[in-house]
Coordinates of C-alpha atoms and ligand atoms in Angstrom, one line a residue:
M924 CA -85.2 -78.4 -64.3
E925 CA -86.6 -78.5 -67.8
K926 CA -84.2 -77.6 -70.4
K927 CA -85.1 -74.1 -72.0
E928 CA -85.9 -74.5 -75.7
T929 CA -83.5 -72.4 -78.0
K930 CA -84.5 -70.5 -80.8
M931 CA -83.3 -73.2 -83.0
D932 CA -85.3 -76.0 -81.2
L933 CA -88.5 -73.5 -81.9
L934 CA -87.5 -73.0 -85.4
V935 CA -87.0 -76.9 -86.1
S936 CA -90.2 -77.6 -84.5
L937 CA -92.2 -74.8 -86.5
C938 CA -90.5 -76.2 -89.8
K939 CA -92.0 -79.7 -88.9
R940 CA -95.5 -78.4 -87.8
R941 CA -96.2 -76.1 -90.6
G942 CA -94.7 -78.4 -93.3
F943 CA -91.6 -76.6 -94.2
I944 CA -88.8 -79.5 -93.3
Y945 CA -88.9 -83.0 -91.9
Q946 CA -86.3 -85.3 -90.8
G947 CA -85.4 -87.8 -93.6
S948 CA -86.9 -91.3 -93.1
E949 CA -88.4 -90.0 -89.8
I950 CA -90.9 -92.9 -89.4
Y951 CA -88.0 -95.3 -89.3
G952 CA -86.0 -93.4 -86.7
G953 CA -84.4 -91.1 -89.3
L954 CA -81.3 -91.1 -91.1
A955 CA -78.7 -88.5 -89.9
G956 CA -77.9 -85.7 -92.2
T957 CA -80.9 -86.0 -94.6
W958 CA -84.0 -83.6 -94.5
D959 CA -87.2 -83.9 -96.6
Y960 CA -88.7 -80.5 -97.6
G961 CA -92.5 -80.3 -97.2
H962 CA -95.0 -78.3 -99.4
L963 CA -94.0 -74.9 -98.1
G964 CA -90.4 -75.8 -97.7
V965 CA -90.2 -76.7 -101.4
A966 CA -92.1 -73.5 -102.3
L967 CA -89.5 -71.4 -100.3
K968 CA -86.6 -73.4 -101.7
N969 CA -87.8 -72.8 -105.2
N970 CA -88.3 -69.3 -104.7
I971 CA -84.6 -68.8 -103.4
K972 CA -83.4 -71.1 -106.2
N973 CA -85.3 -69.0 -109.0
L974 CA -83.9 -65.7 -107.7
W975 CA -80.3 -67.2 -108.0
W976 CA -80.9 -68.4 -111.6
K977 CA -82.6 -64.9 -112.5
R978 CA -79.7 -63.0 -111.1
F979 CA -76.8 -65.2 -112.3
V980 CA -78.3 -66.6 -115.5
L981 CA -81.3 -65.1 -116.9
D982 CA -80.4 -61.5 -116.4
R983 CA -76.9 -61.8 -118.0
E984 CA -75.6 -62.7 -121.4
D985 CA -72.4 -64.3 -120.3
M986 CA -73.8 -67.3 -118.5
Y987 CA -74.4 -70.8 -119.7
G988 CA -76.6 -72.9 -117.6
I989 CA -75.9 -76.7 -117.2
D990 CA -77.4 -79.7 -115.6
A991 CA -74.6 -82.4 -115.3
A992 CA -75.2 -85.9 -114.1
I993 CA -74.6 -86.7 -110.6
L994 CA -72.7 -89.9 -111.3
M995 CA -69.5 -89.2 -113.1
N996 CA -66.6 -91.3 -114.5
Q997 CA -64.2 -92.1 -111.4
K998 CA -61.2 -90.4 -113.3
V999 CA -63.0 -87.1 -112.8
W1000 CA -62.5 -87.3 -109.2
K1001 CA -58.9 -88.7 -109.3
A1002 CA -58.1 -85.6 -111.6
S1003 CA -59.8 -83.1 -109.4
G1004 CA -57.9 -84.2 -106.5
H1005 CA -61.1 -85.6 -104.4
V1006 CA -60.0 -89.1 -104.2
G1007 CA -56.8 -88.4 -102.7
G1008 CA -57.9 -85.3 -100.8
F1009 CA -61.5 -84.6 -100.1
S1010 CA -61.3 -85.6 -96.5
D1011 CA -61.8 -84.2 -93.0
P1012 CA -59.9 -85.2 -90.0
L1013 CA -61.7 -87.8 -87.7
V1014 CA -61.1 -88.5 -84.2
E1015 CA -62.8 -91.0 -82.1
C1016 CA -63.3 -90.8 -78.3
K1017 CA -61.8 -93.9 -76.6
K1018 CA -64.3 -93.9 -73.8
C1019 CA -67.7 -93.3 -75.5
K1020 CA -66.6 -94.0 -79.1
R1021 CA -68.4 -91.0 -80.5
R1022 CA -66.9 -89.6 -83.6
F1023 CA -66.0 -85.9 -84.4
R1024 CA -64.3 -83.8 -86.9
A1025 CA -61.0 -82.9 -85.2
D1026 CA -61.0 -79.2 -86.5
H1027 CA -64.5 -78.7 -84.9
I1028 CA -63.5 -79.6 -81.3
E1029 CA -62.2 -76.8 -79.3
V1030 CA -59.2 -77.3 -77.2
G1031 CA -59.6 -77.7 -73.4
K1032 CA -59.7 -74.6 -71.3
D1033 CA -57.4 -75.8 -68.5
G1034 CA -53.7 -74.7 -68.2
D1035 CA -53.7 -71.7 -70.4
G1036 CA -57.2 -70.3 -70.3
G1037 CA -58.2 -71.8 -73.7
K1038 CA -55.4 -70.6 -75.7
G1039 CA -54.4 -73.9 -77.0
G1040 CA -50.8 -74.2 -75.6
K1041 CA -48.7 -77.4 -75.8
D1042 CA -50.3 -78.7 -72.6
C1043 CA -53.7 -78.1 -73.6
K1044 CA -55.2 -81.0 -74.9
K1045 CA -58.5 -81.7 -77.0
V1046 CA -61.0 -84.0 -75.1
C1047 CA -64.2 -85.4 -75.9
P1048 CA -66.9 -82.7 -76.3
E1049 CA -69.6 -85.2 -74.9
C1050 CA -67.8 -87.2 -72.1
S1051 CA -64.4 -85.4 -71.7
G1052 CA -62.9 -88.7 -72.5
E1053 CA -59.3 -89.1 -74.2
L1054 CA -59.5 -88.8 -77.9
G1055 CA -57.7 -91.5 -80.2
P1056 CA -55.3 -90.5 -83.1
E1057 CA -56.5 -88.3 -85.7
R1058 CA -56.8 -89.7 -89.2
Q1059 CA -58.2 -88.6 -92.5
F1060 CA -61.8 -89.6 -93.7
N1061 CA -62.7 -89.3 -97.3
M1062 CA -66.2 -88.0 -97.6
M1063 CA -67.2 -89.1 -100.9
F1064 CA -70.1 -91.7 -101.2
K1065 CA -68.6 -94.5 -103.0
T1066 CA -71.0 -96.9 -105.1
H1067 CA -70.6 -99.2 -108.2
V1068 CA -72.0 -98.7 -111.6
G1069 CA -73.4 -101.6 -113.3
A1070 CA -73.7 -105.2 -112.2
M1071 CA -70.1 -105.8 -111.7
E1072 CA -68.4 -104.6 -108.2
D1073 CA -64.7 -104.3 -109.0
D1074 CA -62.3 -101.3 -109.0
T1075 CA -63.1 -100.5 -112.6
S1076 CA -67.1 -100.0 -111.8
V1077 CA -66.3 -97.6 -108.8
S1078 CA -68.2 -94.3 -109.0
Y1079 CA -69.1 -91.6 -106.4
L1080 CA -72.0 -89.4 -105.8
R1081 CA -70.6 -86.0 -106.5
P1082 CA -69.3 -84.0 -103.5
E1083 CA -69.8 -80.7 -105.4
T1084 CA -71.4 -79.5 -108.6
A1085 CA -68.3 -77.8 -109.9
Q1086 CA -66.6 -80.6 -111.7
G1087 CA -69.7 -81.2 -113.9
M1088 CA -69.0 -77.7 -115.4
F1089 CA -65.3 -78.1 -115.7
V1090 CA -65.8 -81.5 -117.7
N1091 CA -68.3 -79.5 -119.9
F1092 CA -66.2 -76.6 -120.7
K1093 CA -65.2 -77.7 -124.3
N1094 CA -68.8 -78.5 -125.1
I1095 CA -69.7 -74.9 -124.1
L1096 CA -67.1 -73.6 -126.3
D1097 CA -68.0 -75.8 -129.2
S1098 CA -71.8 -75.2 -128.9
F1099 CA -71.9 -71.3 -128.2
H1100 CA -68.2 -70.1 -129.0
P1101 CA -68.5 -67.7 -126.2
E1102 CA -65.6 -65.0 -125.7
L1103 CA -63.9 -64.6 -122.3
P1104 CA -64.9 -63.7 -119.9
F1105 CA -68.0 -66.0 -119.6
G1106 CA -69.2 -68.5 -117.1
M1107 CA -71.3 -71.7 -116.4
A1108 CA -73.9 -72.0 -113.9
Q1109 CA -75.4 -75.2 -112.2
I1110 CA -78.0 -76.0 -109.4
G1111 CA -78.1 -79.5 -108.0
K1112 CA -77.6 -82.2 -105.5
A1113 CA -74.2 -83.0 -104.0
F1114 CA -73.4 -85.7 -101.3
R1115 CA -70.8 -85.5 -98.6
N1116 CA -70.4 -88.1 -96.0
E1117 CA -70.0 -85.6 -93.1
I1118 CA -68.5 -86.9 -90.1
A1119 CA -71.0 -85.0 -87.9
P1120 CA -74.0 -83.8 -89.5
R1121 CA -75.5 -81.1 -87.2
D1122 CA -77.4 -77.9 -86.7
F1123 CA -80.5 -78.9 -88.7
T1124 CA -79.9 -78.5 -92.5
F1125 CA -76.7 -76.6 -91.9
R1126 CA -74.5 -79.6 -92.2
C1127 CA -76.2 -82.4 -94.2
R1128 CA -75.0 -85.4 -96.1
E1129 CA -77.3 -84.8 -98.9
L1130 CA -77.4 -81.1 -100.0
E1131 CA -78.1 -78.9 -103.0
Q1132 CA -75.7 -76.3 -104.3
M1133 CA -75.8 -73.5 -106.7
E1134 CA -72.3 -72.9 -108.3
I1135 CA -70.7 -70.7 -111.0
E1136 CA -67.4 -71.4 -112.8
Y1137 CA -66.6 -68.0 -114.3
F1138 CA -63.6 -68.2 -116.9
V1139 CA -61.4 -65.3 -117.3
K1140 CA -58.2 -64.1 -119.0
P1141 CA -55.4 -64.8 -116.4
T1142 CA -54.4 -61.2 -116.0
E1143 CA -58.1 -60.2 -115.5
W1144 CA -59.1 -62.3 -112.5
E1145 CA -59.2 -59.5 -110.0
K1146 CA -61.9 -57.5 -111.8
S1147 CA -64.3 -60.6 -111.9
F1148 CA -63.4 -61.5 -108.3
E1149 CA -64.5 -57.8 -107.3
H1150 CA -67.7 -58.0 -109.6
F1151 CA -68.7 -61.4 -107.9
K1152 CA -67.8 -60.3 -104.4
E1153 CA -70.5 -57.7 -104.9
Q1154 CA -72.9 -60.0 -106.7
V1155 CA -72.9 -62.5 -103.9
R1156 CA -73.7 -59.6 -101.6
E1157 CA -76.5 -58.4 -103.9
Y1158 CA -78.0 -62.1 -103.9
T1159 CA -78.2 -62.0 -100.1
K1160 CA -80.5 -58.7 -100.5
D1161 CA -82.5 -60.6 -103.2
I1162 CA -83.6 -63.4 -100.7
G1163 CA -84.2 -60.8 -97.8
L1164 CA -81.3 -61.5 -95.5
T1165 CA -80.6 -58.9 -92.8
Q1166 CA -77.6 -57.3 -94.1
S1167 CA -75.9 -56.6 -90.7
K1168 CA -75.8 -60.4 -90.3
V1169 CA -73.9 -61.0 -93.5
Y1170 CA -70.0 -61.0 -93.0
E1171 CA -67.1 -61.2 -95.6
H1172 CA -64.2 -63.1 -94.2
E1173 CA -60.9 -62.9 -96.1
I1174 CA -59.2 -66.3 -95.8
L1175 CA -55.5 -65.9 -95.0
A1176 CA -52.8 -67.0 -97.4
D1177 CA -51.7 -69.9 -95.3
E1178 CA -55.1 -71.2 -94.8
L1179 CA -56.1 -71.2 -98.5
A1180 CA -56.8 -74.4 -100.2
H1181 CA -54.1 -75.7 -102.5
Y1182 CA -56.0 -74.7 -105.8
S1183 CA -56.8 -71.0 -104.5
K1184 CA -55.0 -67.9 -104.8
R1185 CA -57.7 -65.7 -102.9
T1186 CA -60.9 -66.9 -101.0
I1187 CA -63.5 -65.0 -99.4
D1188 CA -66.2 -66.8 -97.1
F1189 CA -69.4 -65.1 -96.8
E1190 CA -70.7 -65.9 -93.2
F1191 CA -74.0 -65.4 -91.5
D1192 CA -75.2 -65.1 -88.1
F1193 CA -77.0 -68.5 -87.7
P1194 CA -78.8 -68.9 -84.3
F1195 CA -76.3 -71.7 -83.1
G1196 CA -73.2 -70.3 -81.9
E1197 CA -71.0 -67.7 -83.8
K1198 CA -71.2 -66.8 -87.5
K1199 CA -70.8 -69.6 -90.0
E1200 CA -70.1 -70.2 -93.4
L1201 CA -73.0 -69.4 -95.9
Y1202 CA -71.1 -69.0 -99.2
G1203 CA -67.7 -69.1 -100.6
L1204 CA -65.9 -67.1 -103.4
A1205 CA -62.5 -68.5 -104.6
Y1206 CA -60.0 -67.8 -107.4
R1207 CA -59.1 -71.3 -108.5
T1208 CA -56.6 -70.1 -111.1
D1209 CA -56.5 -72.5 -114.0
F1210 CA -56.1 -75.6 -111.5
D1211 CA -59.1 -77.6 -112.7
L1212 CA -59.1 -77.2 -116.4
K1213 CA -55.4 -77.9 -116.4
A1214 CA -55.8 -81.0 -114.3
H1215 CA -58.6 -82.2 -116.5
S1216 CA -56.9 -81.4 -119.8
T1217 CA -53.7 -83.5 -118.5
A1218 CA -55.9 -86.3 -117.2
S1219 CA -58.1 -86.8 -120.0
G1220 CA -55.9 -85.8 -123.0
S1221 CA -58.7 -83.4 -124.1
D1222 CA -57.4 -80.0 -125.1
L1223 CA -59.3 -77.5 -122.6
S1224 CA -57.6 -74.4 -123.9
Y1225 CA -59.0 -71.4 -125.5
Y1226 CA -57.9 -69.4 -128.5
D1227 CA -57.9 -65.7 -127.8
E1228 CA -58.6 -63.9 -131.1
E1229 CA -57.2 -60.5 -129.6
K1230 CA -53.8 -61.7 -128.3
K1231 CA -53.7 -64.4 -131.2
E1232 CA -52.5 -66.9 -128.4
R1233 CA -54.0 -70.1 -126.9
Y1234 CA -54.0 -70.6 -123.2
I1235 CA -55.9 -72.3 -120.3
P1236 CA -58.4 -69.7 -118.8
H1237 CA -58.6 -68.9 -115.1
C1238 CA -61.5 -69.4 -113.0
I1239 CA -63.5 -67.5 -110.3
E1240 CA -65.8 -69.7 -108.5
P1241 CA -69.0 -68.3 -106.4
S1242 CA -70.4 -71.3 -104.5
F1243 CA -73.8 -71.2 -102.8
G1244 CA -75.4 -73.8 -100.7
L1245 CA -79.2 -73.9 -101.2
D1246 CA -80.0 -75.7 -97.9
R1247 CA -77.9 -73.0 -96.0
S1248 CA -79.8 -70.5 -97.9
V1249 CA -83.0 -71.7 -96.8
L1250 CA -81.9 -72.1 -93.2
A1251 CA -80.6 -68.4 -93.1
V1252 CA -83.8 -67.2 -94.7
L1253 CA -86.0 -69.2 -92.2
S1254 CA -83.7 -68.2 -89.2
D1255 CA -83.6 -64.5 -90.0
A1256 CA -87.4 -64.6 -90.6
Y1257 CA -88.3 -65.9 -87.3
I1258 CA -89.8 -63.3 -84.9
E1259 CA -91.6 -63.5 -81.6
D1260 CA -93.7 -60.5 -80.6
E1261 CA -97.2 -59.4 -79.4
I1262 CA -100.0 -58.3 -81.3
G1263 CA -103.3 -56.9 -79.5
G1264 CA -102.0 -58.2 -76.3
E1265 CA -101.6 -61.9 -77.5
K1266 CA -98.2 -63.3 -78.2
R1267 CA -97.5 -64.7 -81.6
V1268 CA -94.7 -66.2 -83.9
Y1269 CA -94.5 -64.8 -87.3
M1270 CA -91.9 -65.3 -90.2
K1271 CA -91.0 -62.0 -91.5
F1272 CA -90.2 -63.5 -95.1
A1273 CA -89.4 -61.0 -97.8
P1274 CA -92.4 -61.2 -100.2
K1275 CA -90.2 -62.5 -103.1
V1276 CA -89.3 -65.7 -101.1
A1277 CA -92.7 -66.0 -99.1
P1278 CA -94.2 -69.5 -100.0
I1279 CA -97.8 -68.1 -99.8
K1280 CA -98.1 -64.3 -100.8
V1281 CA -101.8 -63.9 -100.4
A1282 CA -104.6 -65.9 -98.3
V1283 CA -108.0 -65.6 -98.8
F1284 CA -110.8 -66.2 -96.2
P1285 CA -114.4 -65.8 -95.8
L1286 CA -115.0 -64.2 -92.3
L1287 CA -117.2 -67.0 -91.2
K1288 CA -117.0 -70.4 -92.4
N1289 CA -120.6 -71.4 -91.9
K1290 CA -122.1 -68.5 -94.0
P1291 CA -122.5 -69.8 -97.7
Q1292 CA -122.6 -66.4 -99.3
L1293 CA -119.4 -65.3 -97.7
V1294 CA -117.6 -68.6 -98.6
E1295 CA -119.0 -68.6 -102.1
K1296 CA -117.7 -65.0 -102.6
A1297 CA -114.3 -65.8 -101.1
K1298 CA -113.9 -68.6 -103.3
E1299 CA -114.7 -66.7 -106.4
I1300 CA -112.2 -64.0 -105.4
Y1301 CA -109.7 -66.8 -104.6
Q1302 CA -110.1 -68.4 -108.1
S1303 CA -110.0 -65.0 -109.9
L1304 CA -106.6 -64.2 -108.2
R1305 CA -105.4 -67.5 -109.0
K1306 CA -106.1 -67.2 -112.7
E1307 CA -104.9 -63.5 -112.8
L1308 CA -101.6 -63.7 -110.5
S1309 CA -100.5 -67.3 -110.3
T1310 CA -97.6 -66.5 -112.5
E1311 CA -96.7 -63.4 -111.0
L1312 CA -96.9 -64.8 -107.4
A1313 CA -95.2 -68.1 -108.4
G1314 CA -98.5 -69.9 -107.5
G1315 CA -98.4 -68.5 -103.9
I1316 CA -102.3 -67.9 -103.4
A1317 CA -104.2 -70.0 -100.7
F1318 CA -107.7 -70.2 -99.6
D1319 CA -108.5 -71.0 -95.8
D1320 CA -111.7 -71.3 -94.1
N1321 CA -110.4 -73.6 -91.2
G1322 CA -111.3 -72.4 -87.5
N1323 CA -112.0 -68.8 -86.7
I1324 CA -110.5 -65.9 -88.2
G1325 CA -108.1 -65.0 -85.3
K1326 CA -106.5 -68.5 -85.8
R1327 CA -106.3 -68.1 -89.5
Y1328 CA -104.2 -65.1 -89.1
R1329 CA -102.0 -66.8 -86.6
R1330 CA -101.6 -69.6 -88.9
Q1331 CA -100.7 -67.5 -92.0
D1332 CA -98.3 -65.4 -89.7
E1333 CA -96.6 -68.6 -88.7
V1334 CA -95.9 -69.4 -92.4
G1335 CA -94.8 -65.9 -93.3
T1336 CA -97.8 -64.8 -95.8
P1337 CA -97.4 -61.0 -96.1
L1338 CA -101.2 -60.5 -97.0
C1339 CA -104.5 -61.8 -96.1
V1340 CA -107.5 -60.8 -97.6
T1341 CA -111.0 -61.3 -95.8
I1342 CA -114.5 -61.3 -97.4
D1343 CA -117.2 -60.2 -94.9
F1344 CA -120.8 -59.2 -95.1
E1345 CA -119.9 -55.5 -96.1
T1346 CA -118.4 -57.3 -99.3
V1347 CA -121.2 -59.2 -100.3
E1348 CA -124.1 -56.9 -99.2
K1349 CA -122.9 -53.6 -100.0
D1350 CA -120.1 -54.3 -102.4
A1351 CA -117.8 -52.4 -100.0
G1352 CA -114.7 -54.1 -101.0
V1353 CA -112.5 -56.6 -98.8
T1354 CA -110.2 -56.2 -96.0
V1355 CA -106.4 -56.4 -96.5
R1356 CA -104.6 -57.4 -93.4
F1357 CA -100.7 -57.0 -93.2
R1358 CA -98.5 -59.7 -91.5
D1359 CA -96.0 -57.5 -89.8
T1360 CA -98.3 -54.9 -88.1
G1361 CA -101.6 -56.6 -88.0
K1362 CA -103.1 -53.3 -89.4
Q1363 CA -106.1 -53.6 -92.0
E1364 CA -107.2 -51.8 -95.0
R1365 CA -110.4 -51.6 -97.1
V1366 CA -109.6 -52.3 -100.8
E1367 CA -112.0 -52.3 -103.7
I1368 CA -112.4 -55.7 -105.3
A1369 CA -111.8 -54.1 -108.7
K1370 CA -108.4 -52.7 -107.5
L1371 CA -107.3 -55.8 -105.5
R1372 CA -104.9 -57.2 -108.2
E1373 CA -103.0 -54.1 -108.5
Y1374 CA -103.1 -53.4 -105.0
I1375 CA -101.5 -56.8 -104.1
L1376 CA -98.8 -56.5 -106.9
K1377 CA -98.0 -53.1 -105.8
Y1378 CA -97.6 -54.0 -102.3
L1379 CA -95.5 -57.3 -102.9
A1380 CA -93.2 -55.3 -105.4
Ligands
ATP2633 P1 -67.6 -76.4 -94.5 O1 -66.4 -75.7 -94.1 O2 -68.8 -75.9 -93.6 O3 -67.5 -77.8 -94.5 P2 -67.0 -76.0 -97.0 O4 -65.8 -74.9 -97.0 O5 -66.4 -77.4 -97.3 O6 -67.9 -75.9 -95.9 P3 -67.5 -75.8 -99.9 O7 -66.9 -76.9 -100.3 O8 -67.0 -74.4 -100.1 O9 -67.8 -75.8 -98.3 O10 -69.0 -75.9 -100.4 C1 -69.8 -74.6 -100.8 C2 -70.9 -74.4 -100.1 O11 -71.8 -75.6 -100.1 C3 -70.9 -73.9 -98.8 O12 -70.5 -72.6 -98.8 C4 -72.2 -74.3 -98.1 O13 -73.2 -73.2 -98.4 C5 -72.5 -75.7 -98.9 N1 -72.3 -76.7 -98.1 C6 -71.0 -77.4 -98.0 N2 -71.1 -78.4 -97.2 C7 -72.4 -78.4 -96.8 C8 -73.2 -79.5 -96.0 N3 -72.6 -80.4 -95.4 N4 -74.5 -79.1 -95.7 C9 -75.0 -78.0 -96.3 N5 -74.4 -77.1 -97.3 C10 -73.0 -77.4 -97.4

């Protein structure tokens, strides 16, 4: 019997077919944990990224942007604890030799109904073979800087963007003289040699993060923590995620990372298995600045004019995965329904993130007067609206009109504008067709610009 395709399989194939996301190095058989974003994937990702930068940097007066280098002095990673501790538990199956993250394997179900009692052993999830001993596997990609390959030239591809902000803390103080509380924000690539990359772009080895380090007075961390808890939630609304699929999971005290006094994981109902981590929000105390102060010998303290005292600020860290955001948006938007008695797939993107906002068509591709008028309208919309719509205006005269609608539905274009004989012969406006309902409306050409802007807002 043929295996039924899951929603995830369908989404992965749509992403490839329609130019959102491709397997990295695909023509050479791929490279596990790497993905290439295609034309529409880049547009979707940029929209998601820009909404983040707008909410957390442009719309605030207390946030400083930074774009730090990916390669950093190896001492950074010693001081931060990554050289010694950025590792996951690795186990290898004695029979099939596959490797797994030990904490991702469920305990066997025999004996005690899956409660994980002492007789209940973990076995290989692929072949049920016996697993070897657990060992810690450091997830940083190691490299050498310069022509000499010795211990002094070792560097790492950063596994998070956060440290690039801590090491620039003093630069921000010196350049801008901010008062607490204030934050630093960064978007950029990070690299983790994940033991088992999987679930499409959920767990990749090369990923993009959007992170904030928000510095506060030690006694005032709770207020800022609550503020960012609400802001993270608001951001999930900005990118259009269904709110009932977003959960807040308070990490229990005995499960907290050594540097954290409080952490909340924001989880999302991804289509594979149960809810999974989307974002994190952590109170990191003064751990990082203190560690870098001590290790570098550079004074990373702050002088509090009000209290007339000097201290190391404490830090709240909201941390967002960009690839996971894109995946959450893609999987949330994927809908199969029926329209006019025909099955279709459409992506119900919020207009703000949709890679194409408006597509313009001539009703028939072999009627020059229709094509000409359609091109004219397309060009004028591009001229007038490209900035407002982040360039998301497309022209399409391929195949018949029904096929074009299906195609635009599949990439989540909220509006299609069709130019027909009535448009050119009677100046009777254009047809605007809505993605979600398939309904159509006649709109005067002179009012089209306003109409589009109003609908998309
Ligand atoms: P996990 O427990 O899933 O391995 P984590 O707790 O190690 O994640 P953080 O170190 O808190 O993750 O990273 C911050 C954010 O970066 C995560 O919330 C997630 O959105 C994203 N992220 C982390 N690892 C990956 C990865 N391998 N692929 C894609 N995104 C990731």
